[in-house]
Coordinates of N, CA and C in Angstrom, one line a residue:
X29 N 21.0 -10.6 -26.6 CA 21.3 -9.8 -25.4 C 20.0 -9.2 -25.0
X30 N 19.7 -9.2 -23.7 CA 18.5 -8.6 -23.2 C 18.7 -7.2 -22.8
X31 N 17.6 -6.4 -22.9 CA 17.7 -5.0 -22.5 C 17.6 -5.0 -21.0
X32 N 18.4 -4.2 -20.4 CA 18.4 -4.1 -18.9 C 17.0 -3.5 -18.5
X33 N 16.5 -4.0 -17.4 CA 15.3 -3.4 -16.9 C 15.6 -2.4 -15.8
X34 N 14.7 -1.4 -15.7 CA 15.0 -0.3 -14.8 C 13.7 -0.1 -13.9
X35 N 13.4 -1.0 -13.0 CA 12.2 -0.8 -12.2 C 12.4 0.4 -11.3
X36 N 11.4 1.2 -11.1 CA 11.5 2.3 -10.2 C 10.3 2.2 -9.2
X37 N 10.6 2.3 -7.9 CA 9.6 2.3 -6.9 C 8.9 3.7 -6.8
X38 N 7.6 3.7 -7.0 CA 6.9 5.0 -7.0 C 5.5 4.9 -6.5
X39 N 5.0 3.8 -6.0 CA 3.6 3.7 -5.6 C 3.4 2.8 -4.4
X40 N 2.6 3.3 -3.5 CA 2.2 2.5 -2.3 C 0.7 2.5 -2.3
X41 N 0.1 1.3 -2.3 CA -1.4 1.2 -2.2 C -1.8 0.6 -0.9
X42 N -2.8 1.3 -0.3 CA -3.3 0.8 1.0 C -4.8 0.3 0.8
X43 N -5.0 -0.9 1.2 CA -6.4 -1.4 1.1 C -7.1 -1.0 2.4
X44 N -8.2 -0.4 2.3 CA -8.9 0.2 3.5 C -10.2 -0.4 3.7
X45 N -10.4 -0.8 4.9 CA -11.8 -1.3 5.3 C -12.8 -0.2 5.6
X46 N -12.3 1.0 5.8 CA -13.1 2.2 6.0 C -12.4 3.4 5.3
X47 N -12.7 3.6 4.1 CA -12.0 4.6 3.3 C -12.1 6.0 3.9
X48 N -13.2 6.4 4.4 CA -13.3 7.7 5.1 C -12.4 7.8 6.3
X49 N -12.4 6.8 7.1 CA -11.5 6.8 8.3 C -10.0 6.9 7.9
X50 N -9.6 6.1 6.9 CA -8.3 6.1 6.4 C -7.9 7.5 5.8
X51 N -8.7 8.1 5.0 CA -8.4 9.4 4.5 C -8.3 10.4 5.6
X52 N -9.2 10.3 6.5 CA -9.1 11.3 7.7 C -7.8 11.1 8.4
X53 N -7.4 9.9 8.7 CA -6.1 9.6 9.4 C -4.9 10.3 8.6
X54 N -4.8 10.0 7.3 CA -3.7 10.5 6.5 C -3.8 12.0 6.4
X55 N -5.0 12.6 6.3 CA -5.1 14.1 6.3 C -4.6 14.6 7.7
X56 N -4.9 14.0 8.8 CA -4.4 14.5 10.1 C -2.9 14.4 10.1
X57 N -2.4 13.4 9.5 CA -0.9 13.2 9.4 C -0.3 14.3 8.6
X58 N -1.1 15.0 7.7 CA -0.6 16.1 6.9 C -0.6 15.9 5.4
X59 N -1.2 14.8 4.9 CA -1.2 14.5 3.5 C -2.4 15.2 2.9
X60 N -2.2 15.9 1.8 CA -3.2 16.7 1.1 C -4.0 15.7 0.2
X61 N -5.1 15.2 0.6 CA -5.9 14.2 -0.1 C -7.1 14.8 -0.6
X62 N -7.4 14.6 -1.9 CA -8.7 15.2 -2.5 C -9.9 14.5 -1.9
X63 N -11.0 15.2 -1.9 CA -12.2 14.6 -1.4 C -12.8 13.7 -2.5
X64 N -13.0 12.4 -2.3 CA -13.5 11.5 -3.3 C -14.9 11.8 -3.6
X65 N -15.4 11.5 -4.8 CA -16.8 11.6 -5.2 C -17.5 10.5 -4.4
X66 N -18.8 10.7 -4.2 CA -19.7 9.8 -3.5 C -19.6 8.4 -4.2
X67 N -19.3 7.4 -3.4 CA -19.2 6.0 -3.9 C -17.9 5.7 -4.5
X68 N -17.0 6.6 -4.6 CA -15.7 6.3 -5.2 C -14.9 5.3 -4.3
X69 N -14.3 4.3 -5.0 CA -13.6 3.3 -4.2 C -12.1 3.3 -4.4
X70 N -11.6 4.4 -5.0 CA -10.1 4.6 -5.2 C -9.8 6.0 -5.1
X71 N -8.8 6.3 -4.3 CA -8.3 7.7 -4.2 C -6.7 7.7 -4.4
X72 N -6.2 8.5 -5.2 CA -4.7 8.5 -5.5 C -4.2 9.9 -5.2
X73 N -3.0 9.9 -4.6 CA -2.3 11.2 -4.3 C -1.0 11.1 -4.9
X74 N -0.5 12.1 -5.6 CA 0.8 12.2 -6.2 C 1.6 13.3 -5.5
X75 N 2.7 12.9 -4.9 CA 3.6 13.8 -4.2 C 4.5 14.6 -5.2
X76 N 5.1 15.7 -4.7 CA 6.0 16.5 -5.5 C 7.1 15.7 -6.1
X77 N 7.6 14.6 -5.4 CA 8.7 13.8 -5.9 C 8.3 12.7 -6.8
X78 N 7.0 12.7 -7.2 CA 6.5 11.7 -8.2 C 5.9 10.4 -7.5
X79 N 6.2 10.2 -6.2 CA 5.6 9.1 -5.5 C 4.1 9.2 -5.5
X80 N 3.4 8.0 -5.5 CA 2.0 7.9 -5.4 C 1.6 7.2 -4.2
X81 N 0.5 7.6 -3.5 CA -0.1 6.9 -2.4 C -1.5 6.7 -2.8
X82 N -2.0 5.5 -2.8 CA -3.3 5.2 -3.2 C -4.1 4.5 -2.1
X83 N -5.4 4.7 -2.1 CA -6.3 4.1 -1.2 C -7.4 3.4 -1.9
X84 N -7.6 2.1 -1.6 CA -8.6 1.3 -2.3 C -9.5 0.6 -1.3
X85 N -10.8 0.5 -1.6 CA -11.7 -0.2 -0.7 C -11.4 -1.7 -0.8
X86 N -11.8 -2.4 0.2 CA -11.7 -3.9 0.2 C -12.5 -4.4 -0.9
X87 N -13.7 -3.9 -1.2 CA -14.5 -4.3 -2.3 C -13.9 -4.2 -3.6
X88 N -13.2 -3.1 -3.9 CA -12.5 -2.9 -5.1 C -11.4 -4.0 -5.3
X89 N -10.6 -4.2 -4.2 CA -9.5 -5.1 -4.3 C -10.1 -6.5 -4.6
X90 N -11.1 -6.9 -3.9 CA -11.7 -8.2 -4.1 C -12.3 -8.4 -5.5
X91 N -12.7 -7.3 -6.1 CA -13.2 -7.3 -7.5 C -12.1 -7.6 -8.5
X92 N -10.9 -7.1 -8.1 CA -9.7 -7.3 -9.0 C -9.0 -8.7 -8.7
X93 N -8.9 -9.0 -7.4 CA -8.3 -10.2 -6.9 C -9.3 -11.0 -6.1
X94 N -10.1 -11.8 -6.7 CA -11.2 -12.5 -5.9 C -10.7 -13.3 -4.7
X95 N -9.5 -13.8 -4.8 CA -8.9 -14.7 -3.7 C -8.3 -13.9 -2.6
X96 N -8.2 -12.6 -2.7 CA -7.5 -11.7 -1.7 C -8.3 -11.8 -0.4
X97 N -7.5 -11.9 0.7 CA -8.0 -12.0 2.0 C -7.3 -10.9 2.9
X98 N -8.1 -10.2 3.7 CA -7.5 -9.2 4.6 C -6.7 -9.9 5.6
X99 N -5.4 -9.4 5.9 CA -4.6 -9.9 6.9 C -5.3 -9.7 8.3
X100 N -5.2 -10.7 9.2 CA -5.9 -10.5 10.4 C -5.0 -10.6 11.6
X101 N -3.7 -11.1 11.4 CA -2.8 -11.3 12.6 C -2.0 -10.1 12.9
X102 N -1.5 -9.3 11.9 CA -0.7 -8.2 12.2 C -0.4 -7.5 10.8
X103 N 0.2 -6.3 10.9 CA 0.5 -5.5 9.7 C 1.6 -6.3 9.0
X104 N 1.7 -6.0 7.7 CA 2.7 -6.7 6.8 C 3.8 -5.7 6.4
X105 N 3.5 -4.4 6.5 CA 4.5 -3.4 6.0 C 4.4 -2.2 7.0
X106 N 5.4 -1.4 6.9 CA 5.4 -0.1 7.6 C 5.6 1.0 6.6
X107 N 4.9 2.1 6.7 CA 5.0 3.2 5.8 C 5.7 4.3 6.7
X108 N 6.8 4.8 6.3 CA 7.6 5.7 7.2 C 7.5 7.1 6.5
X109 N 7.4 8.1 7.4 CA 7.3 9.5 7.0 C 8.4 10.2 7.7
X110 N 9.3 10.9 6.9 CA 10.4 11.6 7.4 C 10.0 13.0 7.7
X111 N 10.4 13.5 8.9 CA 10.2 14.9 9.3 C 11.5 15.6 9.4
X112 N 11.5 16.9 9.5 CA 12.7 17.7 9.5 C 13.5 17.6 10.8
X113 N 12.9 17.5 11.9 CA 13.6 17.6 13.2 C 13.0 16.5 14.2
X114 N 13.8 16.1 15.1 CA 13.3 15.2 16.2 C 12.1 15.8 16.9
X115 N 12.1 17.1 17.1 CA 10.9 17.7 17.8 C 9.6 17.6 17.0
X116 N 9.7 17.6 15.7 CA 8.5 17.4 14.9 C 8.0 16.0 15.0
X117 N 8.9 15.0 15.2 CA 8.4 13.6 15.4 C 7.6 13.6 16.6
X118 N 8.1 14.2 17.7 CA 7.4 14.2 19.0 C 6.0 14.9 18.8
X119 N 6.0 16.1 18.2 CA 4.8 16.9 18.0 C 3.7 16.1 17.2
X120 N 4.1 15.6 16.1 CA 3.2 14.9 15.2 C 2.7 13.6 15.9
X121 N 3.6 12.9 16.5 CA 3.2 11.7 17.3 C 2.1 12.0 18.3
X122 N 2.3 13.1 19.1 CA 1.4 13.5 20.1 C 0.0 13.8 19.5
X123 N 0.0 14.6 18.4 CA -1.2 14.9 17.7 C -2.0 13.7 17.3
X124 N -1.3 12.7 16.7 CA -1.9 11.5 16.2 C -2.3 10.6 17.4
X125 N -1.5 10.6 18.5 CA -1.9 9.8 19.6 C -3.1 10.4 20.3
X126 N -3.2 11.7 20.4 CA -4.4 12.3 21.0 C -5.6 12.0 20.2
X127 N -5.5 11.7 18.9 CA -6.6 11.3 18.1 C -6.9 9.7 18.1
X128 N -6.1 9.0 19.0 CA -6.3 7.6 19.1 C -5.4 6.7 18.3
X129 N -4.4 7.2 17.6 CA -3.6 6.4 16.7 C -2.2 6.1 17.2
X130 N -1.9 6.4 18.4 CA -0.5 6.1 19.0 C -0.3 4.6 19.1
X131 N 1.0 4.2 18.9 CA 1.4 2.8 19.0 C 2.6 2.7 19.8
X132 N 3.7 3.2 19.3 CA 5.0 3.2 20.1 C 5.5 4.7 20.2
X133 N 5.6 5.2 21.4 CA 5.9 6.6 21.6 C 7.4 6.8 21.1
X134 N 7.7 8.1 20.8 CA 9.0 8.4 20.2 C 10.1 8.0 21.1
X135 N 11.2 7.5 20.5 CA 12.4 7.1 21.2 C 13.6 7.5 20.3
X136 N 14.8 7.5 20.9 CA 16.0 7.8 20.1 C 16.6 6.4 19.7
X137 N 16.4 6.1 18.4 CA 16.8 4.8 17.9 C 18.3 4.7 17.8
X138 N 18.9 3.5 18.0 CA 20.4 3.4 17.9 C 21.0 3.7 16.5
X139 N 20.1 3.7 15.5 CA 20.6 4.0 14.1 C 20.6 5.5 13.8
X140 N 20.4 6.3 14.9 CA 20.6 7.8 14.7 C 19.3 8.6 14.3
X141 N 18.2 8.0 14.6 CA 16.9 8.7 14.3 C 16.0 8.8 15.5
X142 N 15.2 9.9 15.6 CA 14.1 9.9 16.5 C 13.0 9.2 15.8
X143 N 12.4 8.2 16.4 CA 11.5 7.3 15.7 C 10.2 7.1 16.6
X144 N 9.1 7.0 15.9 CA 7.8 6.7 16.6 C 6.9 5.9 15.6
X145 N 6.0 5.1 16.2 CA 5.1 4.3 15.4 C 3.6 4.6 15.7
X146 N 2.9 4.7 14.7 CA 1.4 4.9 14.7 C 0.7 3.7 14.1
X147 N -0.6 3.6 14.3 CA -1.4 2.6 13.6 C -2.5 3.3 12.9
X148 N -2.6 3.1 11.6 CA -3.7 3.7 10.9 C -5.0 2.9 11.2
X149 N -6.2 3.4 10.7 CA -7.4 2.7 11.0 C -7.5 1.2 10.6
X150 N -6.7 0.8 9.6 CA -6.6 -0.5 9.1 C -5.6 -1.4 9.8
X151 N -4.9 -0.8 10.8 CA -3.8 -1.6 11.5 C -2.5 -1.5 10.9
X152 N -2.3 -0.8 9.8 CA -0.9 -0.6 9.2 C 0.0 0.2 10.2
X153 N 1.2 -0.2 10.2 CA 2.2 0.6 10.9 C 2.6 1.8 10.1
X154 N 2.4 3.0 10.7 CA 2.8 4.2 10.0 C 3.8 4.9 11.0
X155 N 5.1 4.9 10.5 CA 6.2 5.4 11.3 C 6.6 6.8 11.0
X156 N 7.1 7.5 12.0 CA 7.6 8.8 11.9 C 9.0 8.8 12.3
X157 N 9.9 9.6 11.6 CA 11.3 9.6 12.0 C 11.9 10.9 11.5
X158 N 13.0 11.3 12.2 CA 13.8 12.4 11.8 C 15.3 12.0 12.2
X159 N 16.2 12.4 11.4 CA 17.6 12.2 11.7 C 18.0 13.0 12.9
X160 N 18.7 12.5 13.8 CA 19.2 13.2 15.0 C 20.3 14.2 14.4
X161 N 20.3 15.4 15.0 CA 21.2 16.4 14.4 C 22.7 16.0 14.3
X162 N 23.1 15.2 15.3 CA 24.5 14.7 15.2 C 24.8 13.7 14.2
X163 N 23.7 13.0 13.7 CA 23.9 11.9 12.8 C 23.7 12.3 11.3
X164 N 22.8 13.3 11.1 CA 22.6 13.7 9.7 C 21.9 12.6 8.9
X165 N 21.4 13.0 7.7 CA 20.7 12.0 6.9 C 21.8 11.0 6.4
X166 N 21.4 9.7 6.4 CA 22.3 8.6 5.9 C 22.0 8.4 4.5

């Protein structure tokens, strides 16, 4: 009999072509990211819920996976950030759009959320959402 496995999702890694620009973007978004030491090619943030968000340079990833190639056609994933209210989605989207990161302006999605999409400096989709008051969290 095999022992049941219990995989737990707790880590997102972002490969960055410009580590400084990526860290600045996520700081503007509101993530508390430590200042890396000069020449550091990896930065890791641990959130209160135990989730990790890591940033790696292209050079580091290529040293680990020599065959790795940067996607060039479009993003492969979206990273979504939940806010408390629909108004906060609008406010944060506007702040990020004013800094040049807007992609899809906020809208009321049919699944009951106020939703918006940003693009980080590496082209990743970074989404913002809040449950509409009438729908509550699903």
